[in-house]
Protein backbone atom coordinates (compact mmCIF):
# COMPACT_ATOMS: atom_id res chain seq x y z
CA UNK A 1 0.47 15.45 -6.87
CA UNK A 2 3.03 13.51 -4.91
CA UNK A 3 2.86 10.20 -3.12
CA UNK A 4 5.86 9.52 -0.94
CA UNK A 5 6.29 5.96 0.29
CA UNK A 6 8.68 5.05 3.07
CA UNK A 7 9.35 2.46 5.74
CA UNK A 8 10.83 -0.41 3.79
CA UNK A 9 13.83 -2.36 4.97
CA UNK A 10 15.51 -5.70 5.52
CA UNK A 11 13.94 -7.95 8.13
CA UNK A 12 13.85 -11.60 9.07
CA UNK A 13 10.89 -13.85 8.46
CA UNK A 14 8.24 -13.36 11.12
CA UNK A 15 9.10 -9.72 11.70
CA UNK A 16 6.94 -6.66 11.14
CA UNK A 17 7.28 -3.47 9.15
CA UNK A 18 5.04 -0.47 8.69
CA UNK A 19 5.02 1.36 5.39
CA UNK A 20 3.80 4.93 5.10
CA UNK A 21 2.52 6.85 2.10
CA UNK A 22 2.20 10.61 2.45
CA UNK A 23 0.03 12.36 -0.13
CA UNK A 24 0.53 15.99 -1.06
CA UNK A 25 -0.56 18.36 -3.78
CA UNK A 26 -4.22 17.43 -3.68
CA UNK A 27 -6.61 15.51 -1.53
CA UNK A 28 -8.16 12.18 -2.38
CA UNK A 29 -10.86 12.41 0.24
CA UNK A 30 -13.33 10.20 -1.64
CA UNK A 31 -10.86 8.02 -3.48
CA UNK A 32 -9.20 4.72 -2.72
CA UNK A 33 -5.51 4.54 -1.90
CA UNK A 34 -3.77 1.31 -2.73
CA UNK A 35 -0.61 -0.61 -2.02
CA UNK A 36 0.97 -2.74 -4.71
CA UNK A 37 4.17 -4.71 -4.89
CA UNK A 38 6.49 -6.03 -7.54
CA UNK A 39 8.94 -8.83 -6.93
CA UNK A 40 11.93 -9.42 -9.22
CA UNK A 41 10.83 -11.06 -12.44
CA UNK A 42 7.14 -10.78 -11.57
CA UNK A 43 4.33 -8.46 -12.49
CA UNK A 44 3.15 -5.81 -10.11
CA UNK A 45 0.32 -7.08 -7.93
CA UNK A 46 -2.36 -5.57 -5.76
CA UNK A 47 -1.79 -5.85 -2.02
CA UNK A 48 -4.36 -3.73 -0.20
CA UNK A 49 -6.49 -0.63 -0.52
CA UNK A 50 -8.53 1.73 1.61
CA UNK A 51 -10.95 4.55 0.94
CA UNK A 52 -10.13 7.80 2.75
CA UNK A 53 -13.66 8.45 3.93
CA UNK A 54 -15.37 5.54 5.57
CA UNK A 55 -12.28 3.41 5.68
CA UNK A 56 -13.50 0.46 3.58
CA UNK A 57 -10.62 -1.91 2.91
CA UNK A 58 -9.70 -4.66 0.50
CA UNK A 59 -6.85 -7.17 0.66
CA UNK A 60 -5.17 -9.67 -1.58
CA UNK A 61 -5.70 -13.22 -0.34
CA UNK A 62 -1.97 -13.65 0.13
CA UNK A 63 -1.82 -10.95 2.82
CA UNK A 64 -5.18 -11.29 4.56
CA UNK A 65 -4.77 -11.64 8.29
CA UNK A 66 -1.16 -10.43 8.19
CA UNK A 67 -1.32 -6.97 6.65
CA UNK A 68 -3.49 -4.06 7.72
CA UNK A 69 -4.07 -0.89 5.73
CA UNK A 70 -5.14 2.26 7.54
CA UNK A 71 -5.23 5.99 7.03
CA UNK A 72 -4.70 9.17 8.99
CA UNK A 73 -6.83 11.80 7.33
CA UNK A 74 -5.29 14.67 9.31
CA UNK A 75 -1.82 13.67 8.16
CA UNK A 76 -2.93 12.75 4.62
CA UNK A 77 -1.07 9.50 5.10
CA UNK A 78 -1.89 5.87 4.43
CA UNK A 79 -0.14 3.04 6.24
CA UNK A 80 0.47 -0.62 5.57
CA UNK A 81 1.21 -2.59 8.70
CA UNK A 82 2.86 -5.84 7.70
CA UNK A 83 3.12 -8.60 10.31
CA UNK A 84 4.39 -12.15 10.11
CA UNK A 85 6.44 -11.30 7.07
CA UNK A 86 7.51 -14.11 4.77
CA UNK A 87 10.34 -14.31 2.25
CA UNK A 88 7.72 -14.29 -0.51
CA UNK A 89 6.68 -10.80 0.63
CA UNK A 90 10.02 -9.51 -0.66
CA UNK A 91 9.29 -6.85 -3.28
CA UNK A 92 9.29 -3.19 -4.06
CA UNK A 93 6.11 -1.76 -2.54
CA UNK A 94 4.29 1.13 -4.18
CA UNK A 95 1.45 3.31 -3.01
CA UNK A 96 -1.06 4.65 -5.48
CA UNK A 97 -4.27 6.66 -5.70
CA UNK A 98 -7.29 6.16 -7.92
CA UNK A 99 -8.76 9.61 -8.45
CA UNK A 100 -11.71 8.30 -10.49
CA UNK A 101 -13.06 5.65 -8.14
CA UNK A 102 -15.27 6.23 -5.12
CA UNK A 103 -15.16 2.71 -3.71
CA UNK A 104 -12.25 0.48 -2.88
CA UNK A 105 -10.92 -1.19 -6.03
CA UNK A 106 -7.90 -3.16 -7.19
CA UNK A 107 -7.37 -1.49 -10.57
CA UNK A 108 -7.41 1.89 -12.30
CA UNK A 109 -4.86 3.61 -10.09
CA UNK A 110 -3.57 6.69 -11.86
CA UNK A 111 -1.24 8.33 -9.36
CA UNK A 112 1.84 6.44 -8.20
CA UNK A 113 4.57 7.04 -5.70
CA UNK A 114 8.10 5.80 -5.85
CA UNK A 115 8.65 2.35 -4.42
CA UNK A 116 10.15 1.28 -1.15
CA UNK A 117 12.08 -1.98 -0.94
CA UNK A 118 11.01 -4.66 1.49
CA UNK A 119 13.33 -7.64 1.84
CA UNK A 120 12.47 -10.56 4.08
CA UNK A 121 15.20 -13.07 4.79
CA UNK A 122 14.51 -16.66 5.79
């Protein structure tokens, strides 16, 4: 199982970025896919999640209204559209899958991709 995250970069505050997470090796058709982030010196935190089938979503309060998680089932890819980025969004962003859950959740993710760096300058 592989989760390949991409799309990070260096942007100014107020800009947008779209992260992608391509899943391969197995399908997670009934499972939630999540985005997490870890800033320097801080613990990893939940950002957003979506269930492949049905598309239910969940967001951290800090990103509600600015970030949108979506999925392309045909491409086996999950996206995180990040708008109105703030310096406090700077972190390494990870995508993950929870193969045991059937509803959108914030914990229990057991498959992880490598991170992609997002840096937002003020």
